[in-house]
Amino acid sequence: MTFEQIQETADYIKSKVAALPSYGVILGSGLGGLTEAVNIQSELSYNTIPNFPQSTVEGHAGKLIFGTIGDKQVVMMAGRFHYYEGYNMQEVTFPVRVMKALGVETLFVSNAAGGMNRDFKIGDIMFIKDHINLFPEHPLRGKNDTRLGTRFPDMSEPYSYEMIAKAKVLAAEAGIEVKEGVYIGLQGPTFETRAEYKWLDVIGGDAVGMSTVPEVIVAIHGGMKVFAASIITDLGIREELNTITHEEVLEAANIAAPKLAKIVSELIKSL
Ligand code: HPA
C-alpha cells in the first residue's frame, strides 16, 4: 500500500464524515460491546471504502464507526484483518495508516489471548505493557517511506506507560481487577501446542494471540500513542486433558468485554 493509496482512502472518508477522529479503536473478537459506549454519527462499510481490504467472513463485511465518546471524536474498526486469514501485512495494517492520515494520534487495541502467566484466570483483563513479535513477516519490511515514519523505529515503549497508569486508576475506581503483562503475537490459526505454550512462557510472555502486534508496530512507526489490552480467554499452561475451541474463546471474551469497554471508554474521556 502506497502513501498515495492511503491519502486516497483518507480523502474519501473525509468526504463522508462530519468530523475527523483523534482517537482510533480496533475491536478484537468478542469485544464489539465497546461500540455501545460510542455516540454514533456515521458508519462506513469496508466494502464501500476505496483500497480497503475486504472481509473474508461472509455476512461480516466490517465497518468503520465514527462518533464520540464523551467529548472525544473516535473512529472504531468493527472487524479487523488477521494475518491468518491470508491478508498480507500491508493489508492487515492499512486501516492504521488510514486512521493516522485522518488525524488519529492515539490508538486503542483489544484482543482475546491465551494466558501463560500462572496468576491469570479466564476472563481476566491484561493491560499489554510490552510485546514479543513472532509473526513470520514484518509490516515495515520493504522500502521505507519517510512520509509515514522512520526506517528504524524505537520500540522501547510501544504501549504508553502514562495511559497504562491512568487506566489502572480508572479500573480501580470502577472496582475492576486488572493484570499487566507481555503479549506474544504469532500467526495462528492453530492454537498453540502444550510444548509451544511452555516455550512462550519461558521466553517471557504472559499471554499469546494472533493479532495486535502488526497494527501496533505500524502505529508506532506513524508516531501514535498506543494502549492495548487482552482478555484472557483460555489458559495455555493447562491441565493434561484440557483443550480449547474458538467458541470458548468468544464466550470468555464476551463475559469480560463490558469491563474492558468501561475502562477504555473512561480512559478516552479522561485524555
Ligand atoms: N492462543 C492464541 N490465540 C488465542 C488464544 C490462544 O490460546 N486464545 C485466544 N486467542
PDB file of C-alpha atoms and ligand atoms in Angstrom:
ATOM      1  CA  MET A   1       0.000   0.000   0.000  1.00  0.00           C
ATOM      2  CA  THR A   2       1.463   3.337  -1.037  1.00  0.00           C
ATOM      3  CA  PHE A   3       1.298   6.782   0.518  1.00  0.00           C
ATOM      4  CA  GLU A   4      -0.966   7.831  -2.356  1.00  0.00           C
ATOM      5  CA  GLN A   5      -3.417   4.972  -1.694  1.00  0.00           C
ATOM      6  CA  ILE A   6      -3.540   5.884   1.981  1.00  0.00           C
ATOM      7  CA  GLN A   7      -4.268   9.501   1.057  1.00  0.00           C
ATOM      8  CA  GLU A   8      -6.911   8.482  -1.460  1.00  0.00           C
ATOM      9  CA  THR A   9      -8.703   6.375   1.141  1.00  0.00           C
ATOM     10  CA  ALA A  10      -8.428   9.095   3.780  1.00  0.00           C
ATOM     11  CA  ASP A  11      -9.738  11.701   1.329  1.00  0.00           C
ATOM     12  CA  TYR A  12     -12.755   9.525   0.531  1.00  0.00           C
ATOM     13  CA  ILE A  13     -13.517   9.062   4.232  1.00  0.00           C
ATOM     14  CA  LYS A  14     -13.077  12.791   4.896  1.00  0.00           C
ATOM     15  CA  SER A  15     -15.697  13.493   2.232  1.00  0.00           C
ATOM     16  CA  LYS A  16     -18.162  11.187   4.021  1.00  0.00           C
ATOM     17  CA  VAL A  17     -17.878  12.032   7.707  1.00  0.00           C
ATOM     18  CA  ALA A  18     -18.880  15.154   9.589  1.00  0.00           C
ATOM     19  CA  ALA A  19     -15.953  15.267  11.997  1.00  0.00           C
ATOM     20  CA  LEU A  20     -12.463  13.770  11.944  1.00  0.00           C
ATOM     21  CA  PRO A  21     -11.300  11.470  14.738  1.00  0.00           C
ATOM     22  CA  SER A  22      -8.310  11.952  17.045  1.00  0.00           C
ATOM     23  CA  TYR A  23      -8.744   8.546  18.693  1.00  0.00           C
ATOM     24  CA  GLY A  24      -8.860   5.149  16.998  1.00  0.00           C
ATOM     25  CA  VAL A  25     -10.095   1.842  18.365  1.00  0.00           C
ATOM     26  CA  ILE A  26      -9.533  -1.641  16.921  1.00  0.00           C
ATOM     27  CA  LEU A  27     -12.111  -4.020  18.320  1.00  0.00           C
ATOM     28  CA  GLY A  28     -10.935  -7.571  18.914  1.00  0.00           C
ATOM     29  CA  SER A  29     -13.018 -10.745  18.934  1.00  0.00           C
ATOM     30  CA  GLY A  30     -15.989 -10.619  21.235  1.00  0.00           C
ATOM     31  CA  LEU A  31     -15.300  -7.039  22.201  1.00  0.00           C
ATOM     32  CA  GLY A  32     -17.836  -5.385  19.962  1.00  0.00           C
ATOM     33  CA  GLY A  33     -19.618  -4.144  23.097  1.00  0.00           C
ATOM     34  CA  LEU A  34     -17.280  -1.182  23.050  1.00  0.00           C
ATOM     35  CA  THR A  35     -19.445   0.223  20.292  1.00  0.00           C
ATOM     36  CA  GLU A  36     -22.187   0.756  22.880  1.00  0.00           C
ATOM     37  CA  ALA A  37     -20.033   3.408  24.522  1.00  0.00           C
ATOM     38  CA  VAL A  38     -19.999   5.481  21.317  1.00  0.00           C
ATOM     39  CA  ASN A  39     -22.444   8.105  20.249  1.00  0.00           C
ATOM     40  CA  ILE A  40     -22.536   7.033  16.616  1.00  0.00           C
ATOM     41  CA  GLN A  41     -22.501   9.735  13.923  1.00  0.00           C
ATOM     42  CA  SER A  42     -21.847   7.651  10.836  1.00  0.00           C
ATOM     43  CA  GLU A  43     -20.728   4.245   9.629  1.00  0.00           C
ATOM     44  CA  LEU A  44     -18.823   3.204   6.519  1.00  0.00           C
ATOM     45  CA  SER A  45     -18.867  -0.390   5.413  1.00  0.00           C
ATOM     46  CA  TYR A  46     -15.389  -1.644   4.403  1.00  0.00           C
ATOM     47  CA  ASN A  47     -16.715  -2.718   1.020  1.00  0.00           C
ATOM     48  CA  THR A  48     -17.568   0.880   0.137  1.00  0.00           C
ATOM     49  CA  ILE A  49     -14.156   2.324   1.037  1.00  0.00           C
ATOM     50  CA  PRO A  50     -11.585   2.529  -1.786  1.00  0.00           C
ATOM     51  CA  ASN A  51      -8.428   0.422  -1.270  1.00  0.00           C
ATOM     52  CA  PHE A  52      -9.770  -1.090   1.939  1.00  0.00           C
ATOM     53  CA  PRO A  53      -9.145  -4.822   2.372  1.00  0.00           C
ATOM     54  CA  GLN A  54     -12.339  -6.837   2.060  1.00  0.00           C
ATOM     55  CA  SER A  55     -13.540  -9.108   4.816  1.00  0.00           C
ATOM     56  CA  THR A  56     -13.365 -12.863   4.159  1.00  0.00           C
ATOM     57  CA  VAL A  57     -16.066 -13.715   6.674  1.00  0.00           C
ATOM     58  CA  GLU A  58     -19.401 -13.876   4.946  1.00  0.00           C
ATOM     59  CA  GLY A  59     -22.082 -11.623   6.386  1.00  0.00           C
ATOM     60  CA  HIS A  60     -19.435  -9.685   8.303  1.00  0.00           C
ATOM     61  CA  ALA A  61     -18.310  -7.011   5.887  1.00  0.00           C
ATOM     62  CA  GLY A  62     -16.854  -4.996   8.731  1.00  0.00           C
ATOM     63  CA  LYS A  63     -17.219  -1.272   9.105  1.00  0.00           C
ATOM     64  CA  LEU A  64     -15.695   1.907  10.405  1.00  0.00           C
ATOM     65  CA  ILE A  65     -17.813   3.584  13.049  1.00  0.00           C
ATOM     66  CA  PHE A  66     -17.453   7.332  13.606  1.00  0.00           C
ATOM     67  CA  GLY A  67     -18.752   9.069  16.671  1.00  0.00           C
ATOM     68  CA  THR A  68     -17.980  10.463  20.090  1.00  0.00           C
ATOM     69  CA  ILE A  69     -17.107   9.068  23.499  1.00  0.00           C
ATOM     70  CA  GLY A  70     -17.620  11.930  25.928  1.00  0.00           C
ATOM     71  CA  ASP A  71     -16.292  14.922  24.006  1.00  0.00           C
ATOM     72  CA  LYS A  72     -13.714  12.858  22.094  1.00  0.00           C
ATOM     73  CA  GLN A  73     -14.065  12.171  18.398  1.00  0.00           C
ATOM     74  CA  VAL A  74     -13.334   8.488  17.684  1.00  0.00           C
ATOM     75  CA  VAL A  75     -13.197   6.009  14.835  1.00  0.00           C
ATOM     76  CA  MET A  76     -13.736   2.327  15.580  1.00  0.00           C
ATOM     77  CA  MET A  77     -12.887  -0.644  13.439  1.00  0.00           C
ATOM     78  CA  ALA A  78     -15.624  -3.224  13.843  1.00  0.00           C
ATOM     79  CA  GLY A  79     -13.980  -6.232  12.228  1.00  0.00           C
ATOM     80  CA  ARG A  80     -10.216  -6.429  11.866  1.00  0.00           C
ATOM     81  CA  PHE A  81      -7.962  -8.187   9.387  1.00  0.00           C
ATOM     82  CA  HIS A  82      -5.939 -11.118  10.669  1.00  0.00           C
ATOM     83  CA  TYR A  83      -2.761 -12.367   9.042  1.00  0.00           C
ATOM     84  CA  TYR A  84      -4.025 -15.967   9.315  1.00  0.00           C
ATOM     85  CA  GLU A  85      -6.954 -15.094   7.036  1.00  0.00           C
ATOM     86  CA  GLY A  86      -4.463 -14.640   4.215  1.00  0.00           C
ATOM     87  CA  TYR A  87      -4.082 -10.856   4.223  1.00  0.00           C
ATOM     88  CA  ASN A  88      -0.525  -9.661   3.861  1.00  0.00           C
ATOM     89  CA  MET A  89       0.953  -7.314   6.441  1.00  0.00           C
ATOM     90  CA  GLN A  90       0.259  -4.263   4.264  1.00  0.00           C
ATOM     91  CA  GLU A  91      -3.433  -5.152   4.282  1.00  0.00           C
ATOM     92  CA  VAL A  92      -3.536  -6.048   7.986  1.00  0.00           C
ATOM     93  CA  THR A  93      -2.110  -2.652   8.912  1.00  0.00           C
ATOM     94  CA  PHE A  94      -3.656  -0.449   6.198  1.00  0.00           C
ATOM     95  CA  PRO A  95      -6.521   0.742   8.436  1.00  0.00           C
ATOM     96  CA  VAL A  96      -3.987   2.040  10.978  1.00  0.00           C
ATOM     97  CA  ARG A  97      -2.265   4.060   8.241  1.00  0.00           C
ATOM     98  CA  VAL A  98      -5.631   5.461   7.207  1.00  0.00           C
ATOM     99  CA  MET A  99      -6.536   6.343  10.805  1.00  0.00           C
ATOM    100  CA  LYS A 100      -3.268   8.242  11.092  1.00  0.00           C
ATOM    101  CA  ALA A 101      -3.992  10.071   7.829  1.00  0.00           C
ATOM    102  CA  LEU A 102      -7.398  11.048   9.258  1.00  0.00           C
ATOM    103  CA  GLY A 103      -5.737  12.618  12.282  1.00  0.00           C
ATOM    104  CA  VAL A 104      -5.765   9.796  14.837  1.00  0.00           C
ATOM    105  CA  GLU A 105      -2.929  10.269  17.333  1.00  0.00           C
ATOM    106  CA  THR A 106      -3.894   7.673  19.917  1.00  0.00           C
ATOM    107  CA  LEU A 107      -4.799   4.065  19.193  1.00  0.00           C
ATOM    108  CA  PHE A 108      -6.645   1.581  21.395  1.00  0.00           C
ATOM    109  CA  VAL A 109      -6.465  -2.114  20.598  1.00  0.00           C
ATOM    110  CA  SER A 110      -8.161  -5.087  22.174  1.00  0.00           C
ATOM    111  CA  ASN A 111      -7.850  -8.805  21.620  1.00  0.00           C
ATOM    112  CA  ALA A 112      -8.557 -12.248  23.035  1.00  0.00           C
ATOM    113  CA  ALA A 113      -5.493 -14.127  24.221  1.00  0.00           C
ATOM    114  CA  GLY A 114      -4.374 -17.333  25.863  1.00  0.00           C
ATOM    115  CA  GLY A 115      -2.668 -16.921  29.220  1.00  0.00           C
ATOM    116  CA  MET A 116       0.719 -18.356  30.160  1.00  0.00           C
ATOM    117  CA  ASN A 117       1.086 -16.462  33.428  1.00  0.00           C
ATOM    118  CA  ARG A 118       0.024 -18.761  36.282  1.00  0.00           C
ATOM    119  CA  ASP A 119      -1.618 -15.892  38.150  1.00  0.00           C
ATOM    120  CA  PHE A 120      -4.117 -15.397  35.326  1.00  0.00           C
ATOM    121  CA  LYS A 121      -7.678 -16.707  35.271  1.00  0.00           C
ATOM    122  CA  ILE A 122     -10.110 -16.991  32.380  1.00  0.00           C
ATOM    123  CA  GLY A 123     -11.913 -13.664  31.970  1.00  0.00           C
ATOM    124  CA  ASP A 124      -9.009 -11.585  33.304  1.00  0.00           C
ATOM    125  CA  ILE A 125      -8.163  -8.309  31.623  1.00  0.00           C
ATOM    126  CA  MET A 126      -4.459  -7.844  30.912  1.00  0.00           C
ATOM    127  CA  PHE A 127      -3.084  -4.426  30.002  1.00  0.00           C
ATOM    128  CA  ILE A 128      -0.318  -5.037  27.477  1.00  0.00           C
ATOM    129  CA  LYS A 129       2.903  -3.436  28.707  1.00  0.00           C
ATOM    130  CA  ASP A 130       5.172  -4.866  26.011  1.00  0.00           C
ATOM    131  CA  HIS A 131       5.164  -7.431  23.226  1.00  0.00           C
ATOM    132  CA  ILE A 132       7.261 -10.065  21.507  1.00  0.00           C
ATOM    133  CA  ASN A 133       6.782 -10.212  17.754  1.00  0.00           C
ATOM    134  CA  LEU A 134       6.808 -13.780  16.436  1.00  0.00           C
ATOM    135  CA  PHE A 135       4.927 -13.107  13.195  1.00  0.00           C
ATOM    136  CA  PRO A 136       6.780 -14.545  10.195  1.00  0.00           C
ATOM    137  CA  GLU A 137       6.573 -11.287   8.224  1.00  0.00           C
ATOM    138  CA  HIS A 138       7.255  -7.733   9.392  1.00  0.00           C
ATOM    139  CA  PRO A 139       4.802  -4.956   8.461  1.00  0.00           C
ATOM    140  CA  LEU A 140       7.660  -2.498   7.857  1.00  0.00           C
ATOM    141  CA  ARG A 141       9.696  -4.793   5.618  1.00  0.00           C
ATOM    142  CA  GLY A 142      10.490  -3.145   2.290  1.00  0.00           C
ATOM    143  CA  LYS A 143      11.364   0.338   1.143  1.00  0.00           C
ATOM    144  CA  ASN A 144      10.623   2.871   3.870  1.00  0.00           C
ATOM    145  CA  ASP A 145       8.504   5.912   3.016  1.00  0.00           C
ATOM    146  CA  THR A 146       9.698   8.609   5.418  1.00  0.00           C
ATOM    147  CA  ARG A 147       6.379  10.437   5.000  1.00  0.00           C
ATOM    148  CA  LEU A 148       4.906   7.554   7.013  1.00  0.00           C
ATOM    149  CA  GLY A 149       7.676   7.108   9.563  1.00  0.00           C
ATOM    150  CA  THR A 150      11.346   6.494  10.211  1.00  0.00           C
ATOM    151  CA  ARG A 151      13.302   3.494   8.879  1.00  0.00           C
ATOM    152  CA  PHE A 152      14.273   2.113  12.295  1.00  0.00           C
ATOM    153  CA  PRO A 153      11.543   2.940  14.830  1.00  0.00           C
ATOM    154  CA  ASP A 154      12.356   2.884  18.522  1.00  0.00           C
ATOM    155  CA  MET A 155      10.307   0.226  20.310  1.00  0.00           C
ATOM    156  CA  SER A 156      11.348   0.883  23.910  1.00  0.00           C
ATOM    157  CA  GLU A 157       7.825   1.921  24.947  1.00  0.00           C
ATOM    158  CA  PRO A 158       5.272   0.778  22.369  1.00  0.00           C
ATOM    159  CA  TYR A 159       2.497   0.835  24.982  1.00  0.00           C
ATOM    160  CA  SER A 160       2.229   4.218  26.678  1.00  0.00           C
ATOM    161  CA  TYR A 161       3.168   3.865  30.357  1.00  0.00           C
ATOM    162  CA  GLU A 162       1.218   7.013  31.045  1.00  0.00           C
ATOM    163  CA  MET A 163      -2.008   5.559  29.649  1.00  0.00           C
ATOM    164  CA  ILE A 164      -1.440   2.248  31.475  1.00  0.00           C
ATOM    165  CA  ALA A 165      -1.064   4.171  34.741  1.00  0.00           C
ATOM    166  CA  LYS A 166      -4.244   6.167  34.070  1.00  0.00           C
ATOM    167  CA  ALA A 167      -6.164   3.045  33.101  1.00  0.00           C
ATOM    168  CA  LYS A 168      -5.105   1.309  36.316  1.00  0.00           C
ATOM    169  CA  VAL A 169      -6.511   4.166  38.373  1.00  0.00           C
ATOM    170  CA  LEU A 170      -9.776   4.160  36.402  1.00  0.00           C
ATOM    171  CA  ALA A 171     -10.097   0.374  36.729  1.00  0.00           C
ATOM    172  CA  ALA A 172      -9.541   0.566  40.494  1.00  0.00           C
ATOM    173  CA  GLU A 173     -12.163   3.313  40.775  1.00  0.00           C
ATOM    174  CA  ALA A 174     -14.627   1.106  38.910  1.00  0.00           C
ATOM    175  CA  GLY A 175     -13.754  -1.894  41.084  1.00  0.00           C
ATOM    176  CA  ILE A 176     -12.351  -3.851  38.134  1.00  0.00           C
ATOM    177  CA  GLU A 177      -9.334  -6.060  38.755  1.00  0.00           C
ATOM    178  CA  VAL A 178      -6.693  -5.884  36.039  1.00  0.00           C
ATOM    179  CA  LYS A 179      -3.437  -7.657  35.268  1.00  0.00           C
ATOM    180  CA  GLU A 180      -0.477  -6.447  33.262  1.00  0.00           C
ATOM    181  CA  GLY A 181       1.841  -8.391  31.016  1.00  0.00           C
ATOM    182  CA  VAL A 182       3.753  -9.156  27.869  1.00  0.00           C
ATOM    183  CA  TYR A 183       1.761 -10.196  24.789  1.00  0.00           C
ATOM    184  CA  ILE A 184       3.300 -12.532  22.257  1.00  0.00           C
ATOM    185  CA  GLY A 185       1.879 -12.239  18.744  1.00  0.00           C
ATOM    186  CA  LEU A 186       2.116 -15.129  16.331  1.00  0.00           C
ATOM    187  CA  GLN A 187       0.388 -16.089  13.136  1.00  0.00           C
ATOM    188  CA  GLY A 188      -2.045 -18.874  14.100  1.00  0.00           C
ATOM    189  CA  PRO A 189      -4.560 -20.115  13.115  1.00  0.00           C
ATOM    190  CA  THR A 190      -3.764 -23.167  15.227  1.00  0.00           C
ATOM    191  CA  PHE A 191      -3.874 -22.632  18.941  1.00  0.00           C
ATOM    192  CA  GLU A 192      -0.532 -23.498  20.477  1.00  0.00           C
ATOM    193  CA  THR A 193       0.638 -26.979  21.374  1.00  0.00           C
ATOM    194  CA  ARG A 194       1.430 -27.714  25.013  1.00  0.00           C
ATOM    195  CA  ALA A 195       5.125 -27.512  24.198  1.00  0.00           C
ATOM    196  CA  GLU A 196       4.674 -24.157  22.466  1.00  0.00           C
ATOM    197  CA  TYR A 197       2.796 -22.689  25.433  1.00  0.00           C
ATOM    198  CA  LYS A 198       5.642 -23.781  27.722  1.00  0.00           C
ATOM    199  CA  TRP A 199       8.159 -22.171  25.383  1.00  0.00           C
ATOM    200  CA  LEU A 200       6.153 -18.925  25.170  1.00  0.00           C
ATOM    201  CA  ASP A 201       6.125 -18.860  28.969  1.00  0.00           C
ATOM    202  CA  VAL A 202       9.900 -19.401  29.181  1.00  0.00           C
ATOM    203  CA  ILE A 203      10.721 -16.636  26.692  1.00  0.00           C
ATOM    204  CA  GLY A 204       8.861 -14.073  28.770  1.00  0.00           C
ATOM    205  CA  GLY A 205       5.259 -13.981  27.566  1.00  0.00           C
ATOM    206  CA  ASP A 206       2.231 -13.640  29.808  1.00  0.00           C
ATOM    207  CA  ALA A 207      -0.347 -14.082  27.049  1.00  0.00           C
ATOM    208  CA  VAL A 208      -0.431 -15.142  23.407  1.00  0.00           C
ATOM    209  CA  GLY A 209      -2.637 -14.259  20.474  1.00  0.00           C
ATOM    210  CA  MET A 210      -2.883 -13.903  16.705  1.00  0.00           C
ATOM    211  CA  SER A 211      -3.248 -10.150  16.235  1.00  0.00           C
ATOM    212  CA  THR A 212      -2.363  -6.682  17.569  1.00  0.00           C
ATOM    213  CA  VAL A 213       1.431  -6.711  17.140  1.00  0.00           C
ATOM    214  CA  PRO A 214       1.403  -5.737  13.418  1.00  0.00           C
ATOM    215  CA  GLU A 215      -1.073  -2.893  13.988  1.00  0.00           C
ATOM    216  CA  VAL A 216       0.871  -1.607  16.990  1.00  0.00           C
ATOM    217  CA  ILE A 217       4.173  -1.648  15.090  1.00  0.00           C
ATOM    218  CA  VAL A 218       2.612   0.453  12.322  1.00  0.00           C
ATOM    219  CA  ALA A 219       1.014   2.810  14.851  1.00  0.00           C
ATOM    220  CA  ILE A 220       4.419   3.366  16.484  1.00  0.00           C
ATOM    221  CA  HIS A 221       6.010   3.834  13.071  1.00  0.00           C
ATOM    222  CA  GLY A 222       3.407   6.533  12.419  1.00  0.00           C
ATOM    223  CA  GLY A 223       4.122   8.240  15.745  1.00  0.00           C
ATOM    224  CA  MET A 224       0.906   7.281  17.520  1.00  0.00           C
ATOM    225  CA  LYS A 225       0.463   6.555  21.207  1.00  0.00           C
ATOM    226  CA  VAL A 226      -0.951   3.101  21.943  1.00  0.00           C
ATOM    227  CA  PHE A 227      -2.997   1.469  24.671  1.00  0.00           C
ATOM    228  CA  ALA A 228      -3.819  -2.225  24.308  1.00  0.00           C
ATOM    229  CA  ALA A 229      -5.483  -4.869  26.415  1.00  0.00           C
ATOM    230  CA  SER A 230      -6.101  -8.601  26.179  1.00  0.00           C
ATOM    231  CA  ILE A 231      -8.968 -10.577  27.553  1.00  0.00           C
ATOM    232  CA  ILE A 232      -7.618 -13.885  28.800  1.00  0.00           C
ATOM    233  CA  THR A 233      -9.942 -16.432  27.251  1.00  0.00           C
ATOM    234  CA  ASP A 234      -8.070 -19.653  27.998  1.00  0.00           C
ATOM    235  CA  LEU A 235      -5.056 -20.828  29.934  1.00  0.00           C
ATOM    236  CA  GLY A 236      -2.163 -22.121  27.889  1.00  0.00           C
ATOM    237  CA  ILE A 237      -0.451 -23.858  30.730  1.00  0.00           C
ATOM    238  CA  ARG A 238      -3.167 -26.417  31.100  1.00  0.00           C
ATOM    239  CA  GLU A 239      -4.300 -29.462  32.880  1.00  0.00           C
ATOM    240  CA  GLU A 240      -3.290 -32.522  30.901  1.00  0.00           C
ATOM    241  CA  LEU A 241      -6.613 -33.226  29.167  1.00  0.00           C
ATOM    242  CA  ASN A 242      -7.779 -29.661  28.706  1.00  0.00           C
ATOM    243  CA  THR A 243      -8.492 -28.482  25.144  1.00  0.00           C
ATOM    244  CA  ILE A 244      -9.706 -25.236  23.631  1.00  0.00           C
ATOM    245  CA  THR A 245     -12.215 -24.158  20.979  1.00  0.00           C
ATOM    246  CA  HIS A 246     -12.937 -20.871  19.244  1.00  0.00           C
ATOM    247  CA  GLU A 247     -16.407 -20.906  20.845  1.00  0.00           C
ATOM    248  CA  GLU A 248     -14.879 -20.979  24.331  1.00  0.00           C
ATOM    249  CA  VAL A 249     -12.631 -18.086  23.395  1.00  0.00           C
ATOM    250  CA  LEU A 250     -15.595 -15.999  22.222  1.00  0.00           C
ATOM    251  CA  GLU A 251     -17.689 -16.877  25.253  1.00  0.00           C
ATOM    252  CA  ALA A 252     -14.953 -15.847  27.691  1.00  0.00           C
ATOM    253  CA  ALA A 253     -14.291 -12.666  25.713  1.00  0.00           C
ATOM    254  CA  ASN A 254     -17.958 -11.710  25.775  1.00  0.00           C
ATOM    255  CA  ILE A 255     -18.163 -12.093  29.536  1.00  0.00           C
ATOM    256  CA  ALA A 256     -15.198  -9.812  30.239  1.00  0.00           C
ATOM    257  CA  ALA A 257     -15.852  -7.364  27.405  1.00  0.00           C
ATOM    258  CA  PRO A 258     -18.167  -4.932  29.252  1.00  0.00           C
ATOM    259  CA  LYS A 259     -15.472  -4.369  31.886  1.00  0.00           C
ATOM    260  CA  LEU A 260     -12.834  -3.612  29.272  1.00  0.00           C
ATOM    261  CA  ALA A 261     -15.289  -1.387  27.406  1.00  0.00           C
ATOM    262  CA  LYS A 262     -15.855   0.589  30.605  1.00  0.00           C
ATOM    263  CA  ILE A 263     -12.103   1.042  31.191  1.00  0.00           C
ATOM    264  CA  VAL A 264     -11.348   2.077  27.602  1.00  0.00           C
ATOM    265  CA  SER A 265     -14.267   4.496  27.357  1.00  0.00           C
ATOM    266  CA  GLU A 266     -13.362   6.131  30.693  1.00  0.00           C
ATOM    267  CA  LEU A 267      -9.740   6.314  29.563  1.00  0.00           C
ATOM    268  CA  ILE A 268     -10.678   8.042  26.321  1.00  0.00           C
ATOM    269  CA  LYS A 269     -12.876  10.528  28.190  1.00  0.00           C
ATOM    270  CA  SER A 270     -10.043  11.285  30.639  1.00  0.00           C
ATOM    271  CA  LEU A 271      -7.414  12.124  27.989  1.00  0.00           C
TER     272      LEU A 271
HETATM  273  N1  HPA B   1      -3.592 -18.730  21.543  1.00  0.00           N
HETATM  274  C1  HPA B   1      -3.591 -17.892  20.505  1.00  0.00           C
HETATM  275  N2  HPA B   1      -4.555 -17.046  20.278  1.00  0.00           N
HETATM  276  C2  HPA B   1      -5.580 -17.014  21.138  1.00  0.00           C
HETATM  277  C3  HPA B   1      -5.624 -17.844  22.239  1.00  0.00           C
HETATM  278  C4  HPA B   1      -4.586 -18.770  22.439  1.00  0.00           C
HETATM  279  O1  HPA B   1      -4.568 -19.546  23.396  1.00  0.00           O
HETATM  280  N3  HPA B   1      -6.770 -17.561  22.903  1.00  0.00           N
HETATM  281  C5  HPA B   1      -7.379 -16.588  22.208  1.00  0.00           C
HETATM  282  N4  HPA B   1      -6.662 -16.238  21.146  1.00  0.00           N
END
